[in-house]
mmCIF file with all atom_site columns, N, CA and C in Angstrom:
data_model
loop_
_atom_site.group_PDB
_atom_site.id
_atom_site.type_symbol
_atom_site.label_atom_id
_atom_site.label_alt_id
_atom_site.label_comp_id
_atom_site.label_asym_id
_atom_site.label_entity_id
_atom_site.label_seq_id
_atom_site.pdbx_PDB_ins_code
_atom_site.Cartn_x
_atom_site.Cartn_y
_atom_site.Cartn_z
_atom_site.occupancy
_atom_site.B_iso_or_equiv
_atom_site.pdbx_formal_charge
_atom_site.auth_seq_id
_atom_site.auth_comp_id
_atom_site.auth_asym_id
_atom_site.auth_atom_id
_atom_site.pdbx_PDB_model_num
ATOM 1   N N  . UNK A 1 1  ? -67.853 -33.351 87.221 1.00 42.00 ? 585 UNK A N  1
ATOM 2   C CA . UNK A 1 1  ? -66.698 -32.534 86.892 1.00 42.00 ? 585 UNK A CA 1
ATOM 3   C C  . UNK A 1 1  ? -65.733 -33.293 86.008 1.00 42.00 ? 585 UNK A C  1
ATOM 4   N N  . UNK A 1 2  ? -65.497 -34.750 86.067 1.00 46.00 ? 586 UNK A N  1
ATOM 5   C CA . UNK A 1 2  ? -64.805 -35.364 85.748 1.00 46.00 ? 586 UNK A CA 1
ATOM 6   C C  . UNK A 1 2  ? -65.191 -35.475 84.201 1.00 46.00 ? 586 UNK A C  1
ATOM 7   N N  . UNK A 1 3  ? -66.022 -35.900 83.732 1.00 47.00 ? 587 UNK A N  1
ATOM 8   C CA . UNK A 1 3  ? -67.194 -36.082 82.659 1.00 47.00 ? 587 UNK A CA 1
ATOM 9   C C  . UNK A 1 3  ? -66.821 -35.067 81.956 1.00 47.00 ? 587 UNK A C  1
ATOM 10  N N  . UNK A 1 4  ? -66.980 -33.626 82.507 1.00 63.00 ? 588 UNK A N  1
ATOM 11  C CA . UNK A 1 4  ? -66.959 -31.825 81.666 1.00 63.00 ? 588 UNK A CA 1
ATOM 12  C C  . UNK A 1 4  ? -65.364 -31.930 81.144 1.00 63.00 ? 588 UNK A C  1
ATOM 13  N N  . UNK A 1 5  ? -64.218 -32.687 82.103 1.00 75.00 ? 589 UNK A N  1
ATOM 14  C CA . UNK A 1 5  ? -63.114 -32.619 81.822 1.00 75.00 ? 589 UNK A CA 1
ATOM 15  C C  . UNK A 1 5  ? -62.734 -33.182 80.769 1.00 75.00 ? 589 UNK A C  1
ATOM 16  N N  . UNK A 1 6  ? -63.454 -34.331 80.382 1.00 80.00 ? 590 UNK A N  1
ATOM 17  C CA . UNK A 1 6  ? -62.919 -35.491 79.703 1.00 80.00 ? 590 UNK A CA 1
ATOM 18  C C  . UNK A 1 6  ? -63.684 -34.965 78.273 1.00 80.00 ? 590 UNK A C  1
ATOM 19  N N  . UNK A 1 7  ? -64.772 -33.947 78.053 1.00 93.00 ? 591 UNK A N  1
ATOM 20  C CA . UNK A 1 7  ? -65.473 -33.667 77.038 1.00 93.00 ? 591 UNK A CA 1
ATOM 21  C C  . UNK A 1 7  ? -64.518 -32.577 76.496 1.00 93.00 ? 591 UNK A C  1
ATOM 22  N N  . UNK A 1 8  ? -64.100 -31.764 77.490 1.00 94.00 ? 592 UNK A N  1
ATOM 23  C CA . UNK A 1 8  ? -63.094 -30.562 77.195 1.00 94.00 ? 592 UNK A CA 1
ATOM 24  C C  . UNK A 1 8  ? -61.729 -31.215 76.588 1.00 94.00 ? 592 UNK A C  1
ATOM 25  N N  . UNK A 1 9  ? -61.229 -32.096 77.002 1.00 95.00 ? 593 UNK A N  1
ATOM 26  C CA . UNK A 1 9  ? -60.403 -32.800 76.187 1.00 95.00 ? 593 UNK A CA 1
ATOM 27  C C  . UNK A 1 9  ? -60.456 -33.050 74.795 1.00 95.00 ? 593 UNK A C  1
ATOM 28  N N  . UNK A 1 10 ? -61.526 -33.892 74.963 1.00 96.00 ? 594 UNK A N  1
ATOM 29  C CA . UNK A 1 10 ? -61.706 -34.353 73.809 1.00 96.00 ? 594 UNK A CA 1
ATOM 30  C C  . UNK A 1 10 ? -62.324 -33.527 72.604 1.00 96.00 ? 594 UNK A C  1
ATOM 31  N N  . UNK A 1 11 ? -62.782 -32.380 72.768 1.00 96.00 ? 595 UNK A N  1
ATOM 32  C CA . UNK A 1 11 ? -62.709 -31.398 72.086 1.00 96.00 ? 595 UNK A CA 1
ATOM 33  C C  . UNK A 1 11 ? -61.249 -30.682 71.487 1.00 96.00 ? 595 UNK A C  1
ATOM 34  N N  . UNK A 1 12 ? -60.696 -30.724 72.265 1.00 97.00 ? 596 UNK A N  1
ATOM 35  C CA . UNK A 1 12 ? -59.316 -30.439 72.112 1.00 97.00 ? 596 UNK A CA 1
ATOM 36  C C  . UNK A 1 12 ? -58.559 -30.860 71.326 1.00 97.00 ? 596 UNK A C  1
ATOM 37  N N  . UNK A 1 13 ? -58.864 -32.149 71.408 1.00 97.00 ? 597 UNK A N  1
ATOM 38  C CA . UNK A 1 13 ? -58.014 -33.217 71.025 1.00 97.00 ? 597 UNK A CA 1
ATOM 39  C C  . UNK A 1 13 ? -58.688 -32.838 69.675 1.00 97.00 ? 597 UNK A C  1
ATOM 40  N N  . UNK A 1 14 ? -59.989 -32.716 68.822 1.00 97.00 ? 598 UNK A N  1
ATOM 41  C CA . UNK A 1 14 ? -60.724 -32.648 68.023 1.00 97.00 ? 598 UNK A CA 1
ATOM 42  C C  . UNK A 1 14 ? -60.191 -31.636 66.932 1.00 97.00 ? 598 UNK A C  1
ATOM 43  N N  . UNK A 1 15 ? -60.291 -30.651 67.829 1.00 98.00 ? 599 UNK A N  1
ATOM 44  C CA . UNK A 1 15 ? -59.473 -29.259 67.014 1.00 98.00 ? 599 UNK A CA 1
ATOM 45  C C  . UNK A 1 15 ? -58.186 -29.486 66.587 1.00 98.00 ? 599 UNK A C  1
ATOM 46  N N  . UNK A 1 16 ? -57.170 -30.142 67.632 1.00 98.00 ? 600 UNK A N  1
ATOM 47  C CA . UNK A 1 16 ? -55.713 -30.055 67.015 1.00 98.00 ? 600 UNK A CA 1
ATOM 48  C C  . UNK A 1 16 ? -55.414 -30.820 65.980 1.00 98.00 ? 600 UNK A C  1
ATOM 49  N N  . UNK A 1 17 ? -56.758 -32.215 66.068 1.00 98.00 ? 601 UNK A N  1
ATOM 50  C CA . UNK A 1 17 ? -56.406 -33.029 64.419 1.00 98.00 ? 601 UNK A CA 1
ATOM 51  C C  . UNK A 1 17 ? -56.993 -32.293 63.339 1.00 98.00 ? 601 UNK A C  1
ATOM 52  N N  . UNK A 1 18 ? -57.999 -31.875 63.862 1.00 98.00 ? 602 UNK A N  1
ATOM 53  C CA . UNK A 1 18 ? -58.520 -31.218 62.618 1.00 98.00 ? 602 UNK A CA 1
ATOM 54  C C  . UNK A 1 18 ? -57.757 -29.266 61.896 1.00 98.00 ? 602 UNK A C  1
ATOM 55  N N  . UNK A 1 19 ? -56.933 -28.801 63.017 1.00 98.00 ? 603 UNK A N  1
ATOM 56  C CA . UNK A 1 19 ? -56.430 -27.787 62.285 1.00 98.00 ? 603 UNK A CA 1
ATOM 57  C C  . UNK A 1 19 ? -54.701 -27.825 62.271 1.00 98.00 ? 603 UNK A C  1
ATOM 58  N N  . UNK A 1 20 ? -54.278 -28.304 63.475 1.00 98.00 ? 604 UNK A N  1
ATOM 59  C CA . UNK A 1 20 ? -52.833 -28.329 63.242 1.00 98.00 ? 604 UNK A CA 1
ATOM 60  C C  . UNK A 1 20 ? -52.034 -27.933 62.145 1.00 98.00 ? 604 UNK A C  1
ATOM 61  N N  . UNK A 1 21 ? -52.417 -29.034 61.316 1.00 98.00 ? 605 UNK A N  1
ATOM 62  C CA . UNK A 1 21 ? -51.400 -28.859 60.376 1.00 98.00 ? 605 UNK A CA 1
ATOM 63  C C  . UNK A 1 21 ? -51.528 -28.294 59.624 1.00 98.00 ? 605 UNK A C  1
ATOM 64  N N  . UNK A 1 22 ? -53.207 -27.508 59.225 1.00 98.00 ? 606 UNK A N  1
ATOM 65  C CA . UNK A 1 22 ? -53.121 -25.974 58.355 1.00 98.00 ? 606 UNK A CA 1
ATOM 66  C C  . UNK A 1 22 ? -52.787 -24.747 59.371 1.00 98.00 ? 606 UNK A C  1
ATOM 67  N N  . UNK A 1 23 ? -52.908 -25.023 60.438 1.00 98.00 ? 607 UNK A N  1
ATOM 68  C CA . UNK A 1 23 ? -52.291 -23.689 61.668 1.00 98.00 ? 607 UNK A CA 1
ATOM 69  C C  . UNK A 1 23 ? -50.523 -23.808 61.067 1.00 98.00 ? 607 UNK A C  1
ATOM 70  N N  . UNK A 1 24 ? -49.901 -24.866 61.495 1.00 98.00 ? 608 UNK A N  1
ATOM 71  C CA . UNK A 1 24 ? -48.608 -24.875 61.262 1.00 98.00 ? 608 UNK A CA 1
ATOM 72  C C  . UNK A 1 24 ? -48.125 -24.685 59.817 1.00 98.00 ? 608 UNK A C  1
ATOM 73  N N  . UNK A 1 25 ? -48.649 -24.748 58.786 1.00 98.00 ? 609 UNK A N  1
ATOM 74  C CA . UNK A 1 25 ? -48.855 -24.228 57.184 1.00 98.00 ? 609 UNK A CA 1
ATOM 75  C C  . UNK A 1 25 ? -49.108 -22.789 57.374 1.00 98.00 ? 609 UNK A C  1
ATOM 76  N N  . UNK A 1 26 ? -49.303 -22.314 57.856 1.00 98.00 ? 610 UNK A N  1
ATOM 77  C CA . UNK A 1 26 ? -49.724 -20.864 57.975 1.00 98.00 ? 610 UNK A CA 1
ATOM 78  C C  . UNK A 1 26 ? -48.474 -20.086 58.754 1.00 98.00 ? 610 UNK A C  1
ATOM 79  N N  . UNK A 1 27 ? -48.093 -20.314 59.506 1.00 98.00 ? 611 UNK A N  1
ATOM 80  C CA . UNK A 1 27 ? -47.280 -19.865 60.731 1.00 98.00 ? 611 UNK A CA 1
ATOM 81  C C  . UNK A 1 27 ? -45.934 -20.153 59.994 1.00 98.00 ? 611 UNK A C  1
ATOM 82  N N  . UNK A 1 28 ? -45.343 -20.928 59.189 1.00 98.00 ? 612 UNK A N  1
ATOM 83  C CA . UNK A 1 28 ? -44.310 -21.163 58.435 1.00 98.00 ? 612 UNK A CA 1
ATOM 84  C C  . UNK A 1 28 ? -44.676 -20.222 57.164 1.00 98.00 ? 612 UNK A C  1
ATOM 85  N N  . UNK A 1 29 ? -45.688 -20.344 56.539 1.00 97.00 ? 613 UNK A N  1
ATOM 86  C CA . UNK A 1 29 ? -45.641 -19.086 55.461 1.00 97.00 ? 613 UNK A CA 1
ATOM 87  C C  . UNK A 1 29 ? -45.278 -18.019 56.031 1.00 97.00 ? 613 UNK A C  1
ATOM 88  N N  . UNK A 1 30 ? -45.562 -17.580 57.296 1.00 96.00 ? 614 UNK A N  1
ATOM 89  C CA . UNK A 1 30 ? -45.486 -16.145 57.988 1.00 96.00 ? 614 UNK A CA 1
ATOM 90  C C  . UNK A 1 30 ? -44.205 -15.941 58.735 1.00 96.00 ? 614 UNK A C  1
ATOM 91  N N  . UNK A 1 31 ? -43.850 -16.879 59.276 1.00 93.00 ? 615 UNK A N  1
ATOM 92  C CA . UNK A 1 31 ? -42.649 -16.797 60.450 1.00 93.00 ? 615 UNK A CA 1
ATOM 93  C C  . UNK A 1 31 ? -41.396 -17.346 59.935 1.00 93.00 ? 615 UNK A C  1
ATOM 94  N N  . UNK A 1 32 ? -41.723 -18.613 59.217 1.00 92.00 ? 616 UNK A N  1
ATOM 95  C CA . UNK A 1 32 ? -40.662 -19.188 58.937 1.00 92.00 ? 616 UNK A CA 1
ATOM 96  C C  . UNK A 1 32 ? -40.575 -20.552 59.894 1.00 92.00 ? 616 UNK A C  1
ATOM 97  N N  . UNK A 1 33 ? -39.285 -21.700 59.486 1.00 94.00 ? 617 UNK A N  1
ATOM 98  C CA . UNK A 1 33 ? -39.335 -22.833 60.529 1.00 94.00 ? 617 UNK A CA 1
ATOM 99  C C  . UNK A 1 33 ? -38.856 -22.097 61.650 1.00 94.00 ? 617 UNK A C  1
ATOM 100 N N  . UNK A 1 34 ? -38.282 -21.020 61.912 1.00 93.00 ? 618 UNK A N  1
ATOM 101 C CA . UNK A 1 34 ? -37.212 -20.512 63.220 1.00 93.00 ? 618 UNK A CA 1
ATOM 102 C C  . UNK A 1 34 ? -37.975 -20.720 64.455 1.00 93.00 ? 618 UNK A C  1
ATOM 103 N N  . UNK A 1 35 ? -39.389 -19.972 64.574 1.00 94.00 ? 619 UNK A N  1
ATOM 104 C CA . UNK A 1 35 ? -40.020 -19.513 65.684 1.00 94.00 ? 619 UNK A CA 1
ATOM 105 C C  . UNK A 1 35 ? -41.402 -20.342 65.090 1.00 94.00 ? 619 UNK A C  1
ATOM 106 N N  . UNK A 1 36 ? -41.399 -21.497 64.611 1.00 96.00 ? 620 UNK A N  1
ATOM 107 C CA . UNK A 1 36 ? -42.633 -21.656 63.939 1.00 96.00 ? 620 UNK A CA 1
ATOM 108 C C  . UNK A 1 36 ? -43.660 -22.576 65.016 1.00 96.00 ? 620 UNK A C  1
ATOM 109 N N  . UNK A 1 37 ? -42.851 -23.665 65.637 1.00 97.00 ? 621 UNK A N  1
ATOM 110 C CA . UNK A 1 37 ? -43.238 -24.362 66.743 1.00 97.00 ? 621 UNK A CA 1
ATOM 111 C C  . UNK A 1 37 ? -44.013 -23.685 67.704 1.00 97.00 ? 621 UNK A C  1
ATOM 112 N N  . UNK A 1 38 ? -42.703 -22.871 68.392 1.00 97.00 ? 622 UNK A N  1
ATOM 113 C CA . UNK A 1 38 ? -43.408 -21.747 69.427 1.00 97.00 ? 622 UNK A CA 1
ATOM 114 C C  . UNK A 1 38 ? -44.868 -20.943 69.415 1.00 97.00 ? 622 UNK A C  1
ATOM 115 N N  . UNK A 1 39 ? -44.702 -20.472 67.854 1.00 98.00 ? 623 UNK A N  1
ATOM 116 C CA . UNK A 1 39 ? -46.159 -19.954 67.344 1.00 98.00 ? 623 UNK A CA 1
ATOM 117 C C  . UNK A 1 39 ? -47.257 -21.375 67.660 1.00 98.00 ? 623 UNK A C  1
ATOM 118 N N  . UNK A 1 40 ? -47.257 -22.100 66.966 1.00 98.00 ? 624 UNK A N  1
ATOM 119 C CA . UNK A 1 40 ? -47.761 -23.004 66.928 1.00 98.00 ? 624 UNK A CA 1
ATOM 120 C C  . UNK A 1 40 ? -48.305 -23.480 68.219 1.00 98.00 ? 624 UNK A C  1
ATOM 121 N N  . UNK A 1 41 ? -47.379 -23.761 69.339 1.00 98.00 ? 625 UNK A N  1
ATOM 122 C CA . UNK A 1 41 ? -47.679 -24.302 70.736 1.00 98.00 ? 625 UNK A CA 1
ATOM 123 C C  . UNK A 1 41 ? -48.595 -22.806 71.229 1.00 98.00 ? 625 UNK A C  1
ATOM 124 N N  . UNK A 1 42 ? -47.927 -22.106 71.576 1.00 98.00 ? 626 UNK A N  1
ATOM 125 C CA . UNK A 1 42 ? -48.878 -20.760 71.491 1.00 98.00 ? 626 UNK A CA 1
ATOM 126 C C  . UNK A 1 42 ? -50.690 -20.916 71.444 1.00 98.00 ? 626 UNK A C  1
ATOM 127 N N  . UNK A 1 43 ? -50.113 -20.782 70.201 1.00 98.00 ? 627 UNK A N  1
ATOM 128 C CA . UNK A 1 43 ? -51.767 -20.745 69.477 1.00 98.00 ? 627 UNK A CA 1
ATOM 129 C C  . UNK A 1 43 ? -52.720 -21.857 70.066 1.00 98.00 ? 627 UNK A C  1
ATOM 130 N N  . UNK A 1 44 ? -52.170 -22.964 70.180 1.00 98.00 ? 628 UNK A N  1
ATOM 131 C CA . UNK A 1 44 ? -52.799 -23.760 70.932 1.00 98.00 ? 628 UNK A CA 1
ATOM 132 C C  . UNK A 1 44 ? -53.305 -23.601 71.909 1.00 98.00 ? 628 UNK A C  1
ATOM 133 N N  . UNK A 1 45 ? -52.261 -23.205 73.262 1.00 98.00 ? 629 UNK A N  1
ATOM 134 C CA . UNK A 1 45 ? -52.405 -22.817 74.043 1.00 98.00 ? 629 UNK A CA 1
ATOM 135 C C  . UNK A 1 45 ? -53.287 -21.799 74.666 1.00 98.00 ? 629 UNK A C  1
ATOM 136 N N  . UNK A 1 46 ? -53.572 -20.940 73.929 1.00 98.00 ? 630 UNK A N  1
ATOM 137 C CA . UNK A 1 46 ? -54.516 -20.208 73.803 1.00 98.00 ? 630 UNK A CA 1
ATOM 138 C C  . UNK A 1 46 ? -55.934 -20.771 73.950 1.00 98.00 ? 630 UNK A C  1
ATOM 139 N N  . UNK A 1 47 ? -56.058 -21.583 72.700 1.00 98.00 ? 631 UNK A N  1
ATOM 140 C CA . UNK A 1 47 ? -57.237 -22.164 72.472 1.00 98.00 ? 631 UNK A CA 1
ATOM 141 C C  . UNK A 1 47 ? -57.751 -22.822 73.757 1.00 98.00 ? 631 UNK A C  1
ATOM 142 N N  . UNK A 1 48 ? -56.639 -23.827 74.046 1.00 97.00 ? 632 UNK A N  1
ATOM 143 C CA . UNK A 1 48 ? -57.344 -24.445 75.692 1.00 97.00 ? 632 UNK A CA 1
ATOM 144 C C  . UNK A 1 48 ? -57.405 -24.079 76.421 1.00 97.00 ? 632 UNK A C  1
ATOM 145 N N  . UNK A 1 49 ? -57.189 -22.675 77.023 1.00 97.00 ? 633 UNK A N  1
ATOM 146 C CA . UNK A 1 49 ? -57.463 -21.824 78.009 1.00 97.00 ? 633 UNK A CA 1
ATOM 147 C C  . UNK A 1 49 ? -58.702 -21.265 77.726 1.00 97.00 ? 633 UNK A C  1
ATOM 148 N N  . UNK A 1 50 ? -58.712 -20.888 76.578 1.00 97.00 ? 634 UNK A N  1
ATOM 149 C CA . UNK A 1 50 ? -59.755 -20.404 75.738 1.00 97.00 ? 634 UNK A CA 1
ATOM 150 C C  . UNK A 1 50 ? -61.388 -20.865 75.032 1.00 97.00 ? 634 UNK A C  1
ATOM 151 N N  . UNK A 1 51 ? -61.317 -22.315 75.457 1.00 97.00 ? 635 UNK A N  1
ATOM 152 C CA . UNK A 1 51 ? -61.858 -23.469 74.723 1.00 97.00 ? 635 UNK A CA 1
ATOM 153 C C  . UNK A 1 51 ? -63.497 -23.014 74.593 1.00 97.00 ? 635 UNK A C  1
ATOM 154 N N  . UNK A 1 52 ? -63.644 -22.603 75.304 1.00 95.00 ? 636 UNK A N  1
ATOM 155 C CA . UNK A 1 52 ? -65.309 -22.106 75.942 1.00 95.00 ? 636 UNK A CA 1
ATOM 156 C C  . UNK A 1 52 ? -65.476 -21.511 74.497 1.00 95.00 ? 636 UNK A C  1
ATOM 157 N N  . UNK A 1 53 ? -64.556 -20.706 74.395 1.00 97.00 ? 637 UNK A N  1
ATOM 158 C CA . UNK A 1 53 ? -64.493 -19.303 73.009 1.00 97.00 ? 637 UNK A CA 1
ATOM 159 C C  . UNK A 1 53 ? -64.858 -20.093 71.829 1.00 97.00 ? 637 UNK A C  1
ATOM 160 N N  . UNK A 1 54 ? -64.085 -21.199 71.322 1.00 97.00 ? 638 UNK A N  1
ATOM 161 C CA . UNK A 1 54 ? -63.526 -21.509 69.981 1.00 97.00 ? 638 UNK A CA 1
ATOM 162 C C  . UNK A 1 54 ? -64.848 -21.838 69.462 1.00 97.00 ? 638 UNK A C  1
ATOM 163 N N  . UNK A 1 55 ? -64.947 -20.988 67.893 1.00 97.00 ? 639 UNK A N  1
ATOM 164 C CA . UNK A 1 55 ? -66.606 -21.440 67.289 1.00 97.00 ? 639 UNK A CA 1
ATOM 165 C C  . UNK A 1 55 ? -66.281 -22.665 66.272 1.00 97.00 ? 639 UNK A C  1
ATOM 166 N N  . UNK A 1 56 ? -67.290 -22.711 66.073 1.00 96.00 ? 640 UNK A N  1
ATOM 167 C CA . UNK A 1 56 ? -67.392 -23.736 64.834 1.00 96.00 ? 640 UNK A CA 1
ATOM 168 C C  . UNK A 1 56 ? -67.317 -23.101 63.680 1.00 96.00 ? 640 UNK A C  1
ATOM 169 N N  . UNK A 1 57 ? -66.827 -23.339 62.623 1.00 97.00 ? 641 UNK A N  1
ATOM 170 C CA . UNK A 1 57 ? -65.183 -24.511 62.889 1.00 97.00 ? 641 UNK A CA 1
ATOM 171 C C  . UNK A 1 57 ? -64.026 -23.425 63.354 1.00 97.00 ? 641 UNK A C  1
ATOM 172 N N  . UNK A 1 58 ? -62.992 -24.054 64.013 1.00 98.00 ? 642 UNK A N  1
ATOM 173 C CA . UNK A 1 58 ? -62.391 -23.350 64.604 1.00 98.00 ? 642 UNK A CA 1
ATOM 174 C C  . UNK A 1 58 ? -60.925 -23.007 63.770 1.00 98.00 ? 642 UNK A C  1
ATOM 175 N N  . UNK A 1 59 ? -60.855 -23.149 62.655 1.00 98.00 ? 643 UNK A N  1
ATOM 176 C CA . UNK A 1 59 ? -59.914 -23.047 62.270 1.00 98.00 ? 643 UNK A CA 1
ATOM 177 C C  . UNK A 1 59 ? -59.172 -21.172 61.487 1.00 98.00 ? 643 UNK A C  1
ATOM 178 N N  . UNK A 1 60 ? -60.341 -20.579 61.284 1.00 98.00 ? 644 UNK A N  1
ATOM 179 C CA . UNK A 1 60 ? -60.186 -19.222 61.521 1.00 98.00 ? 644 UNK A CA 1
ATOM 180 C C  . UNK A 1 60 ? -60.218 -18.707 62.582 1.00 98.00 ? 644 UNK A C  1
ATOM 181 N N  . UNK A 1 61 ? -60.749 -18.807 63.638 1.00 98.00 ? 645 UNK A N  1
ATOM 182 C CA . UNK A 1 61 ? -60.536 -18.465 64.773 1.00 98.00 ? 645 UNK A CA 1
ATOM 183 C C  . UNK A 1 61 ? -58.616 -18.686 65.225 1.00 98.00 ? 645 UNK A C  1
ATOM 184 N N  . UNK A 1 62 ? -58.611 -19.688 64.905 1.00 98.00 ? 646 UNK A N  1
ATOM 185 C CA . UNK A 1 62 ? -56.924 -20.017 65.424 1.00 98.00 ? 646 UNK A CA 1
ATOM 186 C C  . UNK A 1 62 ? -56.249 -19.185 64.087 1.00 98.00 ? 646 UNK A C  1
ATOM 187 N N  . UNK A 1 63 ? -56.707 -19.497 63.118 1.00 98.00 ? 647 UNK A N  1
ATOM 188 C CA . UNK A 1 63 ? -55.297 -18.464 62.042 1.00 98.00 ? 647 UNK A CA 1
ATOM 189 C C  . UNK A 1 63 ? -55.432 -16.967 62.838 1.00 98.00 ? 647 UNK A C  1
ATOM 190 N N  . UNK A 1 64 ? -56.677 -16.427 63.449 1.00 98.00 ? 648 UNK A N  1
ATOM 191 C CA . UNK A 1 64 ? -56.369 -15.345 63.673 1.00 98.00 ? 648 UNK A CA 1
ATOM 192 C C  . UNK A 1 64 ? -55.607 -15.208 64.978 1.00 98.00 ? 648 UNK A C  1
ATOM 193 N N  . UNK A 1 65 ? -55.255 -16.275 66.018 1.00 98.00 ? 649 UNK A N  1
ATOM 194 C CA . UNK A 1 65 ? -55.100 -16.196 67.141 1.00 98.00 ? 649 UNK A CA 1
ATOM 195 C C  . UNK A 1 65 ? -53.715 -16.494 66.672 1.00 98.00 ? 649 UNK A C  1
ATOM 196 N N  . UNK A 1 66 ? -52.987 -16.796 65.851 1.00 98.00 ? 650 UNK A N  1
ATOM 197 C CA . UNK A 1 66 ? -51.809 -17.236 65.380 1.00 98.00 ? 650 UNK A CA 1
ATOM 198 C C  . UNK A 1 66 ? -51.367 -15.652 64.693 1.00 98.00 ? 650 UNK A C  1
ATOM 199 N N  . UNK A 1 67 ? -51.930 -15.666 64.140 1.00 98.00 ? 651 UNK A N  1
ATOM 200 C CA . UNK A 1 67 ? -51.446 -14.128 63.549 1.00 98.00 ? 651 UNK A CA 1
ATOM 201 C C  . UNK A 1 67 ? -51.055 -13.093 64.756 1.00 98.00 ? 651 UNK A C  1
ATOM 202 N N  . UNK A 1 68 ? -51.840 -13.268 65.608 1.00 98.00 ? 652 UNK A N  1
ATOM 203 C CA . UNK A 1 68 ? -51.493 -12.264 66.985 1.00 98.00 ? 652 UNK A CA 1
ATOM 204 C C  . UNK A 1 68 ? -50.538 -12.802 67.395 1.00 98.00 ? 652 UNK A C  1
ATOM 205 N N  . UNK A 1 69 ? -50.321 -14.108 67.657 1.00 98.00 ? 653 UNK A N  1
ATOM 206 C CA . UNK A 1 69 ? -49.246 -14.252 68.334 1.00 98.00 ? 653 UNK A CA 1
ATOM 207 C C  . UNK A 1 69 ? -48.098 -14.093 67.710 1.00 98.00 ? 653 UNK A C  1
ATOM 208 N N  . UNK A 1 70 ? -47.636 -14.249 65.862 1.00 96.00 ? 654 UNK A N  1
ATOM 209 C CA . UNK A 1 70 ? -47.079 -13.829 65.427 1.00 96.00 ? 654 UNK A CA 1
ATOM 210 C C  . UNK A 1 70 ? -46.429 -12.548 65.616 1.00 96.00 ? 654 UNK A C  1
#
């Protein structure tokens, strides 16, 4: 269990370097800095609840999960 945890992490960890900062480029074109964070944490949030879901590559998957939360 411990092992599945530490892989789920690190997946995690995988996605947020690799899309962050075009998720947060996106969410500021759309929202603006006001609410842009929030979107941002959001969207994330999603994802790691979600993690099972996220395809390869995951970075359309999150613009669209960002757009909803928008």
């Amino acid at each position: 269990m411990a092992t599945a945890g530490l892989g789920a992490h690190r997946r995690y960890d995988e996605i947020w370097q690799a899309c962050a900062p075009r998720v947060q480029a996106y969410v500021l074109r759309h929202c603006g800095a006001d609410g842009a964070d929030d979107v941002v944490a959001e969207t994330f949030l999603v994802a790691w609840r979600r993690l099972g879901e996220v395809p390869e590559p995951a970075l359309p998957w999150l613009l669209v999960v960002a757009r909803n939360v928008i």
